[in-house]
XYZ file of N, CA, C and O in Angstrom:
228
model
N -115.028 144.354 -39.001
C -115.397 143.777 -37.727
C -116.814 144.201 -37.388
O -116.906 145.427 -37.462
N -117.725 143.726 -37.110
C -119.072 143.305 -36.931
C -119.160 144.065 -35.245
O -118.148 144.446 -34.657
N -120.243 144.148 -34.803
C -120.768 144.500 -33.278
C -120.626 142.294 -32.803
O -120.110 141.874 -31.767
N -120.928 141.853 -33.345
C -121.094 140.319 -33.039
C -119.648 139.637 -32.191
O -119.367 139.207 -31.072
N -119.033 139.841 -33.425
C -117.510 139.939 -33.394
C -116.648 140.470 -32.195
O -115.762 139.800 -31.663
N -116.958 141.596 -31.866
C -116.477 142.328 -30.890
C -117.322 141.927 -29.164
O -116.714 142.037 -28.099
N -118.545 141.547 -29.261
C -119.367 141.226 -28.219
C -118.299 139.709 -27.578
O -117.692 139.545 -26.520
N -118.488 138.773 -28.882
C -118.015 137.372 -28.421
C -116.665 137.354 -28.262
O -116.278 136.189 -28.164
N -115.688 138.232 -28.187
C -114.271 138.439 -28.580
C -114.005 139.003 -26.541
O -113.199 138.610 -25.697
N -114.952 139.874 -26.496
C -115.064 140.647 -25.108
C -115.582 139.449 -23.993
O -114.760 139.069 -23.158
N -116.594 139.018 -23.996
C -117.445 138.211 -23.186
C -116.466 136.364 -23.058
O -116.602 135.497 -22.194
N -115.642 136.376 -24.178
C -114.840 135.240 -24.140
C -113.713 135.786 -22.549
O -113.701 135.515 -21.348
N -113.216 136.328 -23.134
C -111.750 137.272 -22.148
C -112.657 137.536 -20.500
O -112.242 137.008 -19.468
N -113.610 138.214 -20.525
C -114.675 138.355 -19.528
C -114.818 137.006 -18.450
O -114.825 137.021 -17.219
N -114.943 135.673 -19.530
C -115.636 134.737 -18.681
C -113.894 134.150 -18.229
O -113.854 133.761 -17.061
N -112.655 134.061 -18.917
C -111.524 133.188 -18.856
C -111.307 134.173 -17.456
O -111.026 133.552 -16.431
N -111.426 135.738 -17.350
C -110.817 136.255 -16.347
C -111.914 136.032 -15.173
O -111.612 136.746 -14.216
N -113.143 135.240 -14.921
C -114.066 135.455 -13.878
C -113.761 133.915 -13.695
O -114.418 133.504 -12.739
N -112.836 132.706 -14.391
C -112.681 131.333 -14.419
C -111.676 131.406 -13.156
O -111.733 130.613 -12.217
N -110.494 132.753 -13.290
C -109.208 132.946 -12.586
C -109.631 132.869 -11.187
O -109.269 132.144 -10.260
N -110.727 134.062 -11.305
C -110.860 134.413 -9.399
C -111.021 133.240 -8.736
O -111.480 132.216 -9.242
N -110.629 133.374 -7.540
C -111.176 132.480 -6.561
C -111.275 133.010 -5.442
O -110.628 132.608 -4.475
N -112.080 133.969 -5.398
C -112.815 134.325 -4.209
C -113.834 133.283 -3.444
O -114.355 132.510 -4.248
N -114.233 133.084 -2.103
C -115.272 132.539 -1.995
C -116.299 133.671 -1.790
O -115.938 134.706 -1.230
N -117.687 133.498 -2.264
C -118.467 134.400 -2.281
C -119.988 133.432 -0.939
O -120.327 132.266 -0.737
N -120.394 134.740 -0.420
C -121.175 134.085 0.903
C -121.764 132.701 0.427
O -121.438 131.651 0.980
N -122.707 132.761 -0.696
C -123.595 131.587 -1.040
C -122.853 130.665 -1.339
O -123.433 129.608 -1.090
N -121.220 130.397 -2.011
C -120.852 129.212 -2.329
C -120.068 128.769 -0.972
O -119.029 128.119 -1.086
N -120.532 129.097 0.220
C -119.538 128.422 1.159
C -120.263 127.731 2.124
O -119.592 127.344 3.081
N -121.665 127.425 2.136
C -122.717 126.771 2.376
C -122.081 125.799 3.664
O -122.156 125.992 4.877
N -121.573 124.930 3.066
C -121.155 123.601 3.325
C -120.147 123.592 4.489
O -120.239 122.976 5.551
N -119.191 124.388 4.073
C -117.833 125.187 4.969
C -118.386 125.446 6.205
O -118.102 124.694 7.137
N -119.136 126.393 6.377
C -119.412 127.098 7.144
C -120.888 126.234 7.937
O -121.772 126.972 8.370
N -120.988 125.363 8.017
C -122.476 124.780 8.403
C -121.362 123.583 8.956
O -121.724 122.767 9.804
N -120.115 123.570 8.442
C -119.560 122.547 9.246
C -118.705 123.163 10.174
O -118.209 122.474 11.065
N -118.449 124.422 10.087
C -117.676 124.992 11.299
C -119.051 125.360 12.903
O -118.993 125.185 14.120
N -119.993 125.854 12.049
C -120.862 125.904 12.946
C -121.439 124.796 13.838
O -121.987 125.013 14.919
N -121.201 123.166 13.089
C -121.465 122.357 13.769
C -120.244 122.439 15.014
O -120.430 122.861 16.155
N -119.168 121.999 14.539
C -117.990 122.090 15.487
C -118.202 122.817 16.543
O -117.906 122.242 17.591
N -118.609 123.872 16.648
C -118.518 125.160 17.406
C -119.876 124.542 17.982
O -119.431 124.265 19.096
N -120.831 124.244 18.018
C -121.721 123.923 19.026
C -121.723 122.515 19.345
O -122.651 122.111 20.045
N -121.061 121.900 19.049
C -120.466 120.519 19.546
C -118.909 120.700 20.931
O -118.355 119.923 21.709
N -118.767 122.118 20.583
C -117.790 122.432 21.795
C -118.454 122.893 23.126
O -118.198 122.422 24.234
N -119.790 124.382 22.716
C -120.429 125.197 23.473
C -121.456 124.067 24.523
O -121.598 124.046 25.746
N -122.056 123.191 23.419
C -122.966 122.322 24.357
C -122.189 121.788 25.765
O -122.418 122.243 26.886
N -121.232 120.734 25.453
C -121.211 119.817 26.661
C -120.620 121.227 27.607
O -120.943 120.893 28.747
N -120.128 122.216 27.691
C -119.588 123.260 28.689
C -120.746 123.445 29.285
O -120.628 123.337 30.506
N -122.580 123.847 28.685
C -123.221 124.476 29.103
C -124.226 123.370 30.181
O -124.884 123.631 31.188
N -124.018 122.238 29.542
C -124.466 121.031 30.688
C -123.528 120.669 31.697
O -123.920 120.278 32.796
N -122.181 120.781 31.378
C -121.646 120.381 32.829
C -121.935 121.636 33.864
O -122.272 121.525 35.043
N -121.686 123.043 33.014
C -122.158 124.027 34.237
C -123.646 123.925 34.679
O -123.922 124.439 35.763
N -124.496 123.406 34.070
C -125.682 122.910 34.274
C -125.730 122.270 35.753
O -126.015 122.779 36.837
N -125.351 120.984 35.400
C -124.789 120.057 36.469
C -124.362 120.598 37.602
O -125.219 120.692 38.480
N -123.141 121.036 37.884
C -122.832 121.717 38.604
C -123.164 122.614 39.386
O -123.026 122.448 40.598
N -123.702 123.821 38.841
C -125.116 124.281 39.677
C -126.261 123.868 40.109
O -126.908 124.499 40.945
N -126.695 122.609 39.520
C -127.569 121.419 40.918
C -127.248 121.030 41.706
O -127.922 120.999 42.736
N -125.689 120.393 41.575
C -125.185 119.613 42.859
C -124.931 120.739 44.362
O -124.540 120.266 45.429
């Protein structure tokens, strides 16, 4: 058995067990999270104009 052998034998098993996880990690949730943030200031806005409002009248 070779150093070659043993590298590609390791790094195979390595990548099948990093295929398993499914963590989300900060950078792949981009999308997720840019759409919760929309939501969430699509709620905060109209509250902060009607109290707006309200304290003119």
């Amino acid at each position: 058995m070779t150093a070659t052998n043993t590298t590609a034998r390791w790094m195979k098993s390595a990548i099948a067990e990093a295929a398993k996880c499914d963590t989300q990690m900060p950078w792949a949730r981009g999308a997720r999270r840019a759409a919760t943030i929309a939501r969430r200031e699509e709620q905060v806005i109209p509250r902060a104009l009607a109290a707006r409002v309200q304290r003119a009248s």
